[in-house]
XYZ file of C-alpha atoms in Angstrom:
677
model
C 85.007 82.733 93.369
C 85.893 79.272 94.675
C 88.991 77.543 95.995
C 90.183 74.040 96.681
C 93.331 72.443 98.017
C 95.260 69.633 96.360
C 97.632 67.582 98.481
C 101.121 67.017 97.109
C 104.440 65.581 98.239
C 105.692 68.671 100.103
C 102.371 70.135 101.173
C 99.213 71.558 99.700
C 98.554 73.507 96.540
C 95.800 76.107 96.853
C 93.810 76.668 93.667
C 91.716 79.816 93.285
C 89.097 79.877 90.516
C 87.252 82.692 88.803
C 83.441 82.704 88.896
C 81.690 81.053 85.975
C 80.954 77.639 84.475
C 84.361 77.348 82.778
C 86.273 78.104 85.984
C 87.817 74.657 86.344
C 89.784 75.082 83.099
C 91.974 77.895 84.506
C 93.016 78.904 88.003
C 95.569 80.669 90.181
C 97.938 78.127 91.733
C 99.481 78.991 95.125
C 101.984 76.190 95.737
C 103.700 77.861 98.708
C 102.976 80.462 101.382
C 105.908 82.564 100.210
C 109.594 82.270 99.472
C 112.574 84.075 100.964
C 115.860 84.880 99.258
C 119.166 85.544 101.008
C 121.814 87.727 99.316
C 124.505 86.254 101.580
C 124.499 82.832 99.955
C 121.812 82.976 97.263
C 119.696 80.523 99.271
C 115.992 80.428 98.402
C 113.728 79.200 101.216
C 110.305 78.074 100.018
C 107.748 77.965 102.825
C 105.218 75.274 101.832
C 101.542 75.099 102.764
C 101.566 72.345 105.407
C 98.048 72.926 106.698
C 94.936 74.318 105.012
C 91.443 74.576 106.464
C 88.229 76.418 105.751
C 87.625 79.384 108.019
C 84.422 81.407 108.172
C 82.073 81.887 105.250
C 84.108 81.012 102.149
C 87.491 81.808 103.693
C 90.446 79.677 104.670
C 93.580 79.561 106.776
C 96.911 78.181 105.591
C 100.142 77.731 107.499
C 103.612 76.236 107.197
C 107.282 76.521 108.104
C 110.682 76.033 106.504
C 114.217 77.082 107.407
C 114.180 80.217 109.554
C 110.544 81.156 108.782
C 107.108 80.066 109.883
C 103.915 81.706 108.641
C 100.150 81.700 108.641
C 97.832 83.271 106.075
C 94.161 84.106 106.519
C 92.060 84.470 103.374
C 88.826 86.444 103.832
C 86.420 86.879 100.886
C 85.717 90.439 99.759
C 82.498 91.653 101.343
C 81.544 94.364 98.847
C 80.376 92.619 95.665
C 83.778 92.360 93.991
C 85.078 88.778 94.003
C 88.419 88.110 95.658
C 90.256 87.712 98.946
C 91.853 89.980 101.507
C 94.917 88.050 102.625
C 96.778 88.667 105.874
C 100.165 86.940 105.918
C 101.758 86.742 109.373
C 105.294 85.417 109.521
C 107.940 84.935 112.169
C 111.711 84.827 111.761
C 113.159 81.961 113.835
C 116.849 82.421 113.001
C 119.445 82.739 115.771
C 121.218 85.680 114.121
C 120.050 88.776 112.209
C 119.886 88.110 108.483
C 118.929 89.915 105.279
C 116.118 88.456 103.185
C 113.719 89.448 100.465
C 110.267 87.844 100.411
C 108.057 86.932 97.460
C 104.355 86.072 97.538
C 103.148 84.728 94.203
C 101.181 82.249 92.179
C 101.075 80.504 88.839
C 98.363 81.164 86.266
C 97.232 77.780 84.963
C 95.400 77.536 81.665
C 95.907 77.737 77.929
C 97.139 80.707 75.948
C 100.030 83.124 76.074
C 99.679 85.703 78.830
C 98.815 89.379 78.703
C 99.774 91.805 81.482
C 98.813 95.027 83.147
C 100.535 96.913 85.934
C 98.326 100.028 86.112
C 100.132 103.018 84.664
C 103.396 101.123 84.207
C 102.975 98.094 81.908
C 100.331 97.057 79.352
C 100.414 93.817 77.332
C 103.793 93.616 75.570
C 104.181 97.308 76.497
C 106.356 98.197 73.502
C 106.201 97.018 69.922
C 109.388 95.651 68.428
C 109.282 98.448 65.832
C 108.881 101.164 68.468
C 111.572 103.837 68.184
C 111.790 104.560 71.918
C 113.440 102.182 74.390
C 111.636 101.171 77.585
C 110.611 97.792 79.125
C 109.152 95.302 76.665
C 107.741 91.817 77.245
C 108.640 88.969 74.891
C 107.276 85.474 75.497
C 110.455 83.998 74.020
C 112.853 86.044 76.144
C 115.170 88.695 74.733
C 118.097 90.940 75.543
C 117.670 92.732 78.898
C 120.214 95.355 77.838
C 117.720 96.269 75.114
C 115.002 96.199 77.790
C 113.384 93.034 76.403
C 112.569 90.079 78.675
C 110.000 87.375 79.450
C 110.047 88.435 83.127
C 109.953 91.822 84.845
C 109.958 93.088 88.424
C 109.265 96.721 89.347
C 109.011 99.043 92.313
C 105.418 99.548 93.451
C 105.675 103.335 93.139
C 105.784 102.997 89.348
C 102.153 101.856 89.520
C 99.014 103.989 89.788
C 97.607 101.056 91.759
C 100.199 98.593 93.167
C 98.754 95.559 91.407
C 99.859 93.096 88.762
C 97.205 91.588 86.448
C 97.678 88.626 84.141
C 95.360 87.040 81.585
C 95.320 83.678 79.848
C 92.544 82.197 77.706
C 90.382 81.325 80.708
C 91.256 83.690 83.530
C 92.244 87.140 84.702
C 94.212 86.971 87.946
C 95.708 89.779 90.013
C 97.744 90.385 93.140
C 97.774 93.723 94.926
C 99.400 95.288 97.957
C 100.245 98.719 99.360
C 103.070 100.908 98.094
C 104.965 100.154 101.307
C 104.915 97.409 103.943
C 106.780 96.955 107.246
C 109.649 95.664 105.069
C 109.898 98.867 102.982
C 108.876 99.789 99.444
C 106.931 96.918 97.850
C 107.388 95.417 94.385
C 105.400 93.778 91.572
C 106.427 91.228 88.977
C 105.499 88.654 86.366
C 106.969 85.979 84.129
C 105.507 84.259 81.085
C 107.293 81.798 78.803
C 106.871 78.214 77.523
C 107.548 76.949 81.072
C 104.521 78.764 82.501
C 103.020 82.013 83.751
C 103.566 83.523 87.191
C 102.808 86.807 89.002
C 104.153 87.976 92.355
C 104.606 90.654 94.988
C 108.058 91.413 96.406
C 108.757 92.605 99.971
C 110.817 94.765 99.646
C 110.956 95.571 95.925
C 113.219 94.183 93.204
C 113.798 95.760 89.777
C 114.884 93.058 87.352
C 116.359 92.091 84.937
C 117.427 95.755 84.596
C 116.150 99.087 85.892
C 114.396 101.625 83.666
C 115.653 105.084 84.653
C 114.528 107.109 81.617
C 116.493 109.191 79.146
C 119.204 109.743 78.089
C 120.443 106.392 79.435
C 117.312 104.377 80.130
C 119.023 101.200 81.376
C 120.661 100.688 84.778
C 121.618 97.445 86.554
C 119.060 95.391 88.436
C 118.089 96.888 91.791
C 117.453 94.159 94.377
C 116.662 95.190 97.948
C 116.322 93.150 101.134
C 115.215 93.584 104.742
C 117.207 92.732 107.886
C 115.260 90.352 110.107
C 116.009 90.157 113.826
C 115.626 86.918 115.852
C 112.037 86.479 117.006
C 110.722 89.273 114.778
C 107.141 88.981 113.558
C 105.848 90.742 110.448
C 102.333 91.173 109.032
C 101.815 91.726 105.295
C 98.471 92.751 103.783
C 97.598 91.870 100.203
C 94.723 91.120 97.842
C 94.008 88.242 95.460
C 91.552 88.729 92.595
C 90.318 86.282 89.953
C 87.845 86.931 87.141
C 86.880 85.540 83.735
C 89.266 86.320 80.882
C 87.467 89.457 79.669
C 90.058 92.140 78.740
C 88.000 94.606 80.818
C 88.062 92.348 83.887
C 90.470 94.660 85.708
C 87.767 97.319 86.158
C 85.766 95.943 89.141
C 88.960 95.423 91.114
C 90.396 98.869 90.269
C 87.100 100.403 91.369
C 87.157 98.440 94.621
C 90.691 99.475 95.440
C 89.926 103.078 94.585
C 87.034 103.021 97.044
C 89.260 101.645 99.788
C 92.104 104.043 99.069
C 89.787 107.056 98.870
C 88.877 106.451 102.511
C 92.547 106.240 103.570
C 94.239 108.795 101.305
C 92.775 112.294 101.524
C 92.867 115.115 98.979
C 94.316 118.546 99.803
C 93.746 121.145 97.069
C 95.464 124.417 97.830
C 92.713 126.587 96.366
C 89.349 126.622 94.607
C 88.533 126.812 90.906
C 88.166 130.598 90.709
C 91.530 131.299 92.339
C 93.205 128.660 90.162
C 91.795 130.262 87.012
C 92.915 133.730 88.090
C 96.438 132.561 88.918
C 96.946 130.462 85.778
C 95.606 133.184 83.480
C 98.171 135.494 85.062
C 100.901 132.843 84.730
C 100.155 131.964 81.117
C 100.090 135.598 80.062
C 103.020 136.785 82.183
C 105.516 133.960 81.742
C 104.565 132.256 78.466
C 103.027 134.816 76.142
C 105.739 136.013 73.769
C 104.347 139.287 72.456
C 107.160 139.830 69.973
C 106.455 136.533 68.174
C 102.751 136.120 68.937
C 103.263 132.660 70.471
C 102.987 130.873 73.800
C 106.511 129.838 74.761
C 106.414 126.171 75.653
C 108.494 126.563 78.813
C 109.473 129.229 81.326
C 112.225 128.656 83.868
C 111.391 128.860 87.554
C 114.819 130.370 88.130
C 114.697 133.696 86.314
C 118.270 134.601 87.291
C 119.518 131.367 85.761
C 117.419 132.052 82.683
C 119.004 135.469 82.267
C 122.490 134.037 82.757
C 121.990 131.461 79.993
C 120.567 134.029 77.574
C 116.971 132.942 78.021
C 117.486 129.278 77.181
C 115.345 128.223 80.149
C 112.443 129.833 78.318
C 111.746 127.834 75.157
C 110.600 130.170 72.351
C 108.879 127.310 70.567
C 105.166 126.679 70.154
C 103.377 123.544 69.105
C 99.955 124.328 67.641
C 98.360 121.780 69.974
C 99.453 119.331 72.671
C 102.290 121.091 74.582
C 101.334 124.650 73.618
C 99.196 126.510 71.142
C 95.506 126.576 70.366
C 93.974 124.883 73.455
C 95.663 127.274 75.851
C 95.259 130.371 73.686
C 91.550 129.527 73.597
C 91.450 129.148 77.387
C 93.167 132.526 77.852
C 90.899 134.197 75.315
C 87.776 132.778 76.962
C 88.908 133.835 80.417
C 89.779 137.300 79.144
C 86.315 137.718 77.606
C 84.555 136.507 80.735
C 86.628 138.662 83.063
C 86.815 141.639 80.684
C 90.609 141.613 80.595
C 91.649 143.077 77.207
C 95.302 142.030 77.505
C 94.325 138.361 77.801
C 91.895 138.656 74.893
C 94.536 140.255 72.702
C 97.156 137.647 73.617
C 94.831 134.693 72.958
C 93.698 136.225 69.683
C 97.233 136.895 68.431
C 98.335 133.328 69.181
C 95.338 131.898 67.339
C 96.033 134.272 64.448
C 99.588 132.940 64.310
C 98.433 129.321 64.279
C 95.797 129.988 61.618
C 98.536 131.446 59.388
C 100.644 128.277 59.674
C 99.157 125.898 57.131
C 101.612 123.420 55.623
C 101.706 122.720 51.849
C 99.440 119.713 52.478
C 96.686 121.908 53.916
C 96.944 121.002 57.600
C 98.614 122.965 60.347
C 102.328 122.814 60.773
C 103.039 121.150 64.114
C 105.290 123.773 65.681
C 106.869 127.174 65.316
C 110.475 127.745 66.467
C 112.197 131.091 66.839
C 114.815 131.450 64.113
C 113.390 128.550 62.082
C 109.707 129.279 61.636
C 107.204 126.502 61.028
C 108.369 122.882 61.488
C 106.880 119.380 61.648
C 107.383 118.789 65.376
C 109.023 116.006 67.391
C 108.213 113.097 65.130
C 110.235 110.066 63.959
C 110.759 111.815 60.615
C 111.411 115.543 60.099
C 108.856 115.597 57.261
C 106.042 113.965 59.240
C 103.114 115.707 60.890
C 101.319 113.835 63.664
C 97.535 113.442 63.515
C 96.801 114.024 67.196
C 98.719 117.329 67.413
C 96.963 118.661 64.321
C 93.520 117.367 65.303
C 93.795 118.912 68.765
C 94.770 122.290 67.321
C 91.843 122.067 64.899
C 89.409 121.126 67.677
C 90.304 124.141 69.795
C 90.466 126.510 66.841
C 86.913 125.350 66.074
C 85.883 126.066 69.661
C 87.498 129.498 69.495
C 85.570 130.362 66.310
C 82.285 129.249 67.894
C 83.017 131.085 71.163
C 83.778 134.326 69.376
C 80.779 133.988 67.029
C 78.487 133.856 70.063
C 79.887 137.240 71.069
C 79.506 138.748 67.630
C 83.192 138.562 66.724
C 84.268 137.114 63.377
C 87.653 135.546 62.525
C 87.563 134.508 58.846
C 91.169 133.245 58.838
C 90.503 130.954 61.800
C 87.438 129.556 60.062
C 89.380 129.073 56.833
C 92.074 127.138 58.710
C 89.484 124.937 60.418
C 87.853 124.092 57.094
C 91.210 123.308 55.455
C 92.243 120.914 58.230
C 88.913 119.107 58.411
C 88.731 118.771 54.635
C 92.200 117.228 54.714
C 91.158 114.706 57.371
C 88.089 113.601 55.415
C 89.945 113.376 52.106
C 92.720 111.241 53.613
C 90.482 108.901 55.600
C 90.816 105.253 54.616
C 87.745 103.266 53.603
C 87.669 101.509 56.968
C 87.586 104.840 58.835
C 91.248 105.142 59.806
C 92.669 108.675 59.531
C 96.271 107.531 59.850
C 98.757 108.730 62.463
C 101.504 110.552 60.522
C 101.289 112.645 57.333
C 103.975 113.931 54.978
C 103.996 117.686 55.483
C 104.422 118.468 51.772
C 102.429 115.815 49.947
C 99.882 114.975 52.649
C 100.416 111.263 52.103
C 99.736 109.067 55.133
C 103.151 107.761 56.228
C 102.017 105.674 59.234
C 98.614 103.991 59.567
C 99.227 102.185 62.847
C 97.938 103.493 66.171
C 95.036 105.606 67.406
C 96.752 108.961 66.906
C 93.911 110.047 64.613
C 91.015 109.345 66.994
C 90.742 112.997 68.056
C 89.745 113.956 64.518
C 86.319 112.574 65.522
C 85.644 115.374 67.995
C 87.131 118.020 65.705
C 84.966 116.863 62.785
C 81.770 116.751 64.833
C 82.280 120.229 66.252
C 83.375 121.435 62.815
C 80.285 119.961 61.184
C 78.059 121.855 63.607
C 80.024 125.093 63.124
C 80.326 124.976 59.335
C 77.201 123.018 58.388
C 79.140 120.226 56.673
C 77.385 116.838 57.065
C 80.307 115.049 55.382
C 82.425 115.906 58.413
C 80.062 114.176 60.833
C 79.718 111.173 58.506
C 83.489 110.752 58.533
C 83.509 110.977 62.333
C 80.933 108.199 62.662
C 82.887 105.972 60.281
C 86.042 106.614 62.314
C 84.241 105.709 65.531
C 83.623 102.236 64.151
C 87.293 101.876 63.221
C 88.932 103.099 66.424
C 86.665 101.072 68.702
C 89.061 98.135 68.218
C 91.690 99.916 70.330
C 89.237 100.534 73.152
C 87.923 96.965 73.109
C 91.458 95.597 73.065
C 92.263 97.718 76.165
C 95.381 98.951 74.382
C 95.145 102.486 72.987
C 98.381 103.934 71.677
C 99.935 106.533 69.407
C 98.839 109.930 70.771
C 101.979 111.887 71.764
C 104.576 112.854 69.178
C 107.519 112.060 71.437
C 106.651 108.445 72.408
C 106.129 106.615 69.133
C 103.251 104.074 69.236
C 103.264 103.826 73.042
C 100.236 103.211 75.306
C 99.666 106.499 77.153
C 97.142 108.203 79.368
C 96.756 110.773 76.593
C 95.378 108.079 74.286
C 92.695 107.392 76.860
C 91.759 111.079 77.135
C 91.403 111.373 73.363
C 89.220 108.264 73.161
C 86.931 109.540 75.926
C 86.531 112.885 74.164
C 85.863 111.222 70.798
C 83.233 108.765 72.005
C 81.408 111.220 74.273
C 81.062 113.499 71.247
C 79.822 110.633 69.087
C 77.209 109.764 71.705
C 76.070 113.377 71.844
C 75.817 113.402 68.046
C 73.467 110.446 67.492
C 72.786 108.945 70.964
C 73.864 105.441 69.926
C 74.379 103.427 73.133
C 77.488 101.702 71.790
C 79.292 105.067 71.721
C 78.465 105.635 75.371
C 79.706 102.128 76.232
C 82.978 102.825 74.404
C 83.382 106.177 76.168
C 82.867 104.431 79.507
C 85.325 101.681 78.655
C 87.959 104.215 77.572
C 87.373 106.123 80.822
C 87.862 102.923 82.841
C 91.156 102.261 81.054
C 92.142 105.863 81.673
C 91.639 105.298 85.406
C 94.337 102.627 85.368
C 96.807 105.497 84.813
C 95.312 107.555 87.687
C 96.740 107.264 91.188
C 94.344 105.777 93.728
C 96.634 106.559 96.684
C 99.057 109.108 98.096
C 102.697 108.234 97.538
C 105.167 108.249 100.405
C 107.871 110.640 99.248
C 111.350 110.742 100.806
C 111.271 112.842 103.942
C 113.521 115.654 102.751
C 112.189 115.861 99.184
C 110.301 118.919 98.003
C 107.065 116.969 97.432
C 107.206 115.570 100.969
C 107.909 118.977 102.489
C 104.891 120.457 100.692
C 102.767 117.381 101.524
C 101.865 116.758 97.885
C 98.924 114.348 97.612
C 99.305 112.157 94.526
C 95.803 110.663 94.577
C 94.232 111.778 91.304
C 97.496 112.338 89.417
C 98.073 110.476 86.151
C 101.114 108.605 84.903
C 102.095 110.183 81.591
C 102.891 106.856 79.936
C 104.728 103.589 80.363
C 107.690 105.278 78.670
C 107.460 108.723 80.319
C 107.066 107.686 83.948
C 106.139 110.818 85.868
C 102.908 112.357 87.130
C 101.184 114.960 84.962
C 97.909 116.888 84.648
C 96.958 116.271 81.011
C 93.759 114.549 82.149
C 92.350 118.047 82.662
C 91.989 118.051 78.862
C 88.916 115.805 79.061
C 87.324 117.203 82.247
C 84.192 118.522 80.485
C 83.641 115.235 78.636
C 84.205 113.215 81.820
C 81.665 115.313 83.704
C 79.146 114.863 80.909
C 79.914 111.121 80.839
C 79.014 111.019 84.533
C 75.707 112.746 83.789
C 74.874 110.399 80.883
C 75.734 107.178 82.737
C 74.816 108.136 86.297
C 78.052 106.418 87.342
C 79.419 108.481 90.236
C 82.821 106.819 89.870
C 83.508 109.118 86.910
C 82.626 112.208 88.937
C 84.740 111.125 91.907
C 87.845 110.314 89.924
C 87.526 113.476 87.825
C 87.224 115.467 91.047
C 90.397 113.768 92.306
C 92.324 114.802 89.194
C 91.195 118.415 89.449
C 91.907 118.496 93.193
C 95.376 117.048 92.695
C 96.327 119.843 90.321
C 94.863 122.563 92.458
C 98.143 121.919 94.245
C 101.435 123.410 93.077
C 100.048 126.464 91.336
C 102.428 129.183 92.500
C 100.392 131.503 94.735
C 103.010 134.213 94.795
C 106.542 134.824 93.617
C 108.829 132.414 95.474
C 106.198 129.757 96.149
C 108.081 126.427 95.785
C 110.831 128.473 94.106
C 108.549 129.433 91.212
C 106.855 132.674 90.197
C 103.191 133.542 90.588
C 100.961 131.454 88.349
C 103.635 128.985 87.220
C 102.844 125.246 86.982
C 105.337 122.437 86.418
C 104.965 119.543 83.984
C 106.520 116.729 86.018
C 106.187 115.328 89.515
C 108.589 112.406 89.976
C 106.915 109.380 91.555
C 109.737 106.842 91.258
C 113.389 106.472 90.275
C 112.809 107.514 86.660
C 114.390 110.635 85.124
C 114.905 112.227 88.564
C 114.846 111.016 92.189
C 111.450 110.364 93.713
C 109.957 113.449 95.328
C 111.516 116.011 92.978
C 109.655 118.165 90.470
C 110.749 119.688 87.170
C 111.683 123.340 87.690
C 110.142 124.511 84.433
C 106.685 125.966 83.956
C 104.913 124.572 80.893
C 102.326 126.347 78.775
C 100.156 123.256 78.527
C 100.188 122.593 82.275
C 99.123 126.142 83.110
C 96.718 126.222 80.187
C 94.939 123.001 81.124
C 94.328 124.195 84.685
C 92.887 127.414 83.249
C 90.758 125.449 80.781
C 89.478 122.890 83.293
C 88.787 125.500 85.983
C 86.464 127.308 83.573
C 84.834 124.176 82.159
C 84.165 122.622 85.573
C 82.820 125.799 87.191
C 79.166 124.861 86.418
C 79.752 121.592 88.334
C 81.433 123.254 91.320
C 78.750 122.204 93.785
C 78.815 118.544 92.710
C 82.621 118.483 92.659
C 82.745 119.843 96.193
C 86.235 121.304 95.857
């Protein structure tokens, strides 16, 4: 990385270039030290760079003053192989009276091409397609209607981000700014703007949420939230931030995310409440006790923490619904069955078996599983944009774990012909509906089987199901279809924009898309050892880590998560639309651990360990623990002002959250020594 200063009429412009021979064509332009905004009169004070000089090996010092502020910034090159600068901005308030200001440190991105964006976990590219059926922040180069959550500029609180950084790309450069969740001025903020007038990224101290605030459903839009800090005469403040520049590779974020993870891992410790064996014992108890519905042979999707409330509302806190995959169903029935066999617990074996029997009996007229079963209604299509649509990911996941259940039981001399029949029917459907280019489609008509939506990567998980099914059933056509699909879905991984997995967030980039891609490409690599599959699995895992918290959030003092000292390092943002922390990354724990073994890249082990450790917290150890019952696990931990106040948690136990802990605890047990939990 290189820099140079250009003298102008009001001071210097500092230009920061990415490494490489084409660096001069694009750069980050810092035309001021910072700017301050006063809510009292709307005055914006721009503090120019009056002096700039080299300092140390490759570093520099800049300084300047304007209005009530003077400041100095020291830029020190990274010393660990990643290319960028640690910046220390020291400023003094020279006003005679206390005054409220907000500060912004930012730069322009100079170069050709319309910009792309990433705020890890919170914003990816345009973030929402115009045709998307769910409303949440969307970027549009030409502007838009903020009341519809469309704009060419956005500012967000830092606690929406898994790493408090804002990345921008043009045709010649990837540039990023990063800071801590909080500074001496309060909660920090991140922002960007891109339109025909230019491209800019910034950090706010304290945060601003503009042009509107995304607060989630049912009313996702709230007014802008602009905060300031009261400066006292003579007060001095130090702000720490990072500047990163790289060539315009879509994967250029990865070295910087890895660097920041390494730094944060030293500062932000883990604190699992228990080990893997205790977690498995508790969650098996919780899944069986609170979610297994013996009368219907299903796993209820939810169970209320407050059992008295649940009784008073005629059981409505317990949801007698079951998806066949995703938020209930086959994955968790399989985990309970496997644990029951290993621990010789007949009740668990019977429960897991009955649930899988129920799912196997639920084939739609098109030959694939129905998506969900609802008490009083029977089999339905799920939570899709159309009541007649079945979603590929839900069905593929159910098929994958039904396949695993058949194989697991076969090894123990137990046969389940109806399970095997259901597996074959689903996999045959997938192969027969695959497009010539390898695409399986994302949504199917439940009666005719016609593909109703081709867009998205919702079908990528069919790859793993087909490969495991091919091995189980001896059907080479299944593995051939999986290989063809691998070549199709690689475009989503290479574009660093994988979307379409969950039923309830139509065509949205989510952490779940990353998990499914990792699973698919690890299985492809294990099938034929082609190095490109391993590279795609690694790339998908890197993108997945942009949803994973590198640091521990500072929760409000009196919130439940603060009182229990919840450590958020290792938690994942559900999606840019569903902004809360969740544990669904446990779904791909075995594939991530094998990816670490295949690549030798310890980063994958460390960040998988973090995810497991994070969710070895908040498993109810006894009745009354965090107001839950023994073995219960919540779905949502609230990290920002979305859906619920920061520091709260959802007071419902979810079958998938318990089930994934049970699954991952068993799958990671052989790696217990390396994980060091």
